[in-house]
Short mmCIF file of C-alpha atoms in Angstrom, two decimals:
data_model
loop_
_atom_site.label_atom_id
_atom_site.label_comp_id
_atom_site.label_asym_id
_atom_site.label_seq_id
_atom_site.Cartn_x
_atom_site.Cartn_y
_atom_site.Cartn_z
CA MET M 205 18.69 -5.65 -10.21
CA PRO M 206 17.10 -6.43 -13.57
CA GLU M 207 16.40 -3.61 -15.98
CA ILE M 208 12.94 -2.36 -16.78
CA GLU M 209 11.86 -3.18 -20.31
CA LEU M 210 8.91 -1.40 -21.89
CA GLY M 211 7.46 -1.76 -25.36
CA VAL M 212 4.91 -0.13 -27.59
CA PRO M 213 1.63 -2.00 -27.11
CA ARG M 214 0.43 -3.40 -30.43
CA GLY M 215 -3.18 -2.36 -29.75
CA VAL M 216 -2.17 1.26 -29.31
CA VAL M 217 -0.20 1.31 -32.56
CA GLU M 218 -3.00 -0.42 -34.43
CA SER M 219 -5.49 2.18 -33.19
CA LEU M 220 -3.59 4.97 -34.94
CA PRO M 221 -4.74 6.10 -38.38
CA GLU M 222 -2.66 5.09 -41.40
CA GLU M 223 -0.97 8.51 -41.42
CA GLY M 224 -0.07 8.06 -37.75
CA GLU M 225 3.55 7.06 -38.40
CA THR M 226 4.83 10.24 -36.75
CA ALA M 227 2.76 9.55 -33.64
CA GLU M 228 4.12 6.00 -33.49
CA GLN M 229 7.69 7.30 -33.71
CA ASP M 230 6.94 9.85 -30.99
CA MET M 231 5.52 7.09 -28.80
CA ARG M 232 8.58 4.93 -29.33
CA ARG M 233 10.85 7.85 -28.38
CA ALA M 234 8.74 8.59 -25.29
CA ILE M 235 8.90 4.94 -24.19
CA THR M 236 12.66 4.82 -24.74
CA GLY M 237 13.04 7.97 -22.64
CA ILE M 238 10.85 6.68 -19.82
CA GLN M 239 12.62 3.32 -19.81
CA SER M 240 16.12 4.79 -19.81
CA ARG M 241 15.27 7.32 -17.07
CA ILE M 242 13.85 4.62 -14.83
CA ASN M 243 16.79 2.28 -15.45
CA GLU M 244 19.33 5.02 -14.73
CA GLU M 245 17.62 5.85 -11.45
CA ILE M 246 17.23 2.26 -10.23
CA GLU M 247 20.72 1.12 -11.16
CA GLY M 248 22.30 -0.28 -8.01
CA ALA M 249 19.22 0.45 -5.90
CA GLU M 250 17.59 -1.91 -3.42
CA PRO M 251 14.15 -3.25 -4.41
CA ALA M 252 12.34 -0.84 -2.05
CA GLU M 253 14.27 2.13 -3.47
CA ALA M 254 13.55 0.99 -7.01
CA ALA M 255 9.86 0.77 -6.14
CA GLU M 256 9.94 4.42 -5.02
CA VAL M 257 11.45 5.49 -8.34
CA VAL M 258 8.95 3.44 -10.33
CA ALA M 259 6.05 4.73 -8.20
CA ASP M 260 7.11 8.27 -9.12
CA ALA M 261 7.10 7.28 -12.79
CA VAL M 262 3.68 5.63 -12.43
CA GLU M 263 2.28 8.80 -10.86
CA ARG M 264 3.62 10.90 -13.75
CA MET M 265 2.15 8.46 -16.28
CA GLU M 266 -1.22 8.50 -14.49
CA ALA M 267 -1.19 12.29 -14.64
CA GLN M 268 -0.38 12.20 -18.36
CA ALA M 269 -3.12 9.64 -19.03
CA SER M 270 -5.60 11.79 -17.11
CA THR M 271 -4.64 14.87 -19.12
CA TYR M 272 -5.15 13.08 -22.42
CA HIS M 273 -8.41 11.61 -21.15
CA GLU M 274 -9.68 15.13 -20.44
CA PHE M 275 -8.85 16.17 -24.02
CA VAL M 276 -11.17 13.57 -25.56
CA PRO M 277 -14.57 15.27 -24.92
CA GLU M 278 -13.09 18.68 -25.65
CA LEU M 279 -11.77 17.53 -29.03
CA ARG M 280 -15.12 15.94 -29.84
CA ALA M 281 -16.92 19.15 -28.87
CA TRP M 282 -14.80 21.03 -31.37
CA GLY M 283 -15.53 18.45 -34.07
CA GLN M 284 -12.02 17.05 -34.09
CA SER M 285 -10.95 13.44 -33.89
CA PRO M 286 -9.72 12.43 -30.44
CA ILE M 287 -7.88 9.37 -31.76
CA TYR M 288 -4.41 10.65 -30.88
CA ALA M 289 -5.46 11.72 -27.38
CA ILE M 290 -7.03 8.29 -26.87
CA ALA M 291 -3.93 6.53 -28.19
CA TRP M 292 -1.60 8.49 -25.86
CA ARG M 293 -3.91 7.92 -22.90
CA ASN M 294 -3.99 4.20 -23.63
CA LEU M 295 -0.22 4.14 -24.10
CA TYR M 296 0.41 5.48 -20.60
CA VAL M 297 -2.12 3.08 -19.08
CA GLU M 298 -0.50 0.16 -20.89
CA LEU M 299 2.98 1.22 -19.76
CA ILE M 300 1.82 1.24 -16.14
CA GLY M 301 0.53 -2.29 -16.66
CA GLN M 302 3.89 -3.32 -18.15
CA LEU M 303 5.69 -2.01 -15.07
CA TYR M 304 3.51 -4.18 -12.84
CA GLU M 305 4.33 -7.22 -14.98
CA HIS M 306 7.95 -7.15 -13.77
CA GLU M 307 7.78 -9.90 -11.15
CA TRP M 308 10.66 -8.58 -9.05
CA LEU M 309 8.95 -5.20 -8.78
CA GLY M 310 5.21 -5.81 -8.44
CA ASP M 311 4.89 -6.42 -4.68
CA ASP M 312 7.25 -3.60 -3.69
CA LEU M 313 5.50 -1.23 -6.08
CA ASP M 314 2.10 -2.08 -4.60
CA ARG M 315 3.48 -1.59 -1.11
CA GLU M 316 5.00 1.80 -2.01
CA ARG M 317 1.83 3.06 -3.68
CA ASN M 318 -0.30 1.95 -0.72
CA PHE M 319 2.13 3.64 1.66
CA ARG M 320 1.76 6.88 -0.30
CA LEU M 321 -2.02 6.69 -0.13
CA VAL M 322 -1.96 6.31 3.64
CA GLU M 323 0.81 8.89 4.09
CA ASP M 324 -1.25 11.46 2.19
CA GLY M 325 -4.09 10.96 4.64
CA ILE M 326 -6.21 8.90 2.29
CA ARG M 327 -7.41 5.70 3.85
CA LEU M 328 -7.93 2.62 1.74
CA SER M 329 -11.52 2.49 2.97
CA ASP M 330 -12.07 5.87 1.25
CA LEU M 331 -11.31 4.45 -2.19
#
């Protein structure tokens, strides 16, 4: 099974302020950690099993993106710049997109995520 490869999206890095070098390094470390965790867990797995692992990672990234998204209006209300919260939110959204770009994974990942929606009692017609 091929390994998952993730990278720092150029648009996210370019959105950081000039003094955002620390944030960029933190993002690179986070991506390396996510990538290595996923690859460790899918090593030797069947495609359906790998899709389960990646679906778990996608759900965690969606939760993280949602958390950062909720920070944006709060930071603005306090007169602070939300640029870092926006950058981290966008990073997680971009990483999810990168996971779907892996051709060998896309269909199984869609199938697993749809299965989880139905299993949780949510019908696709409710979306």
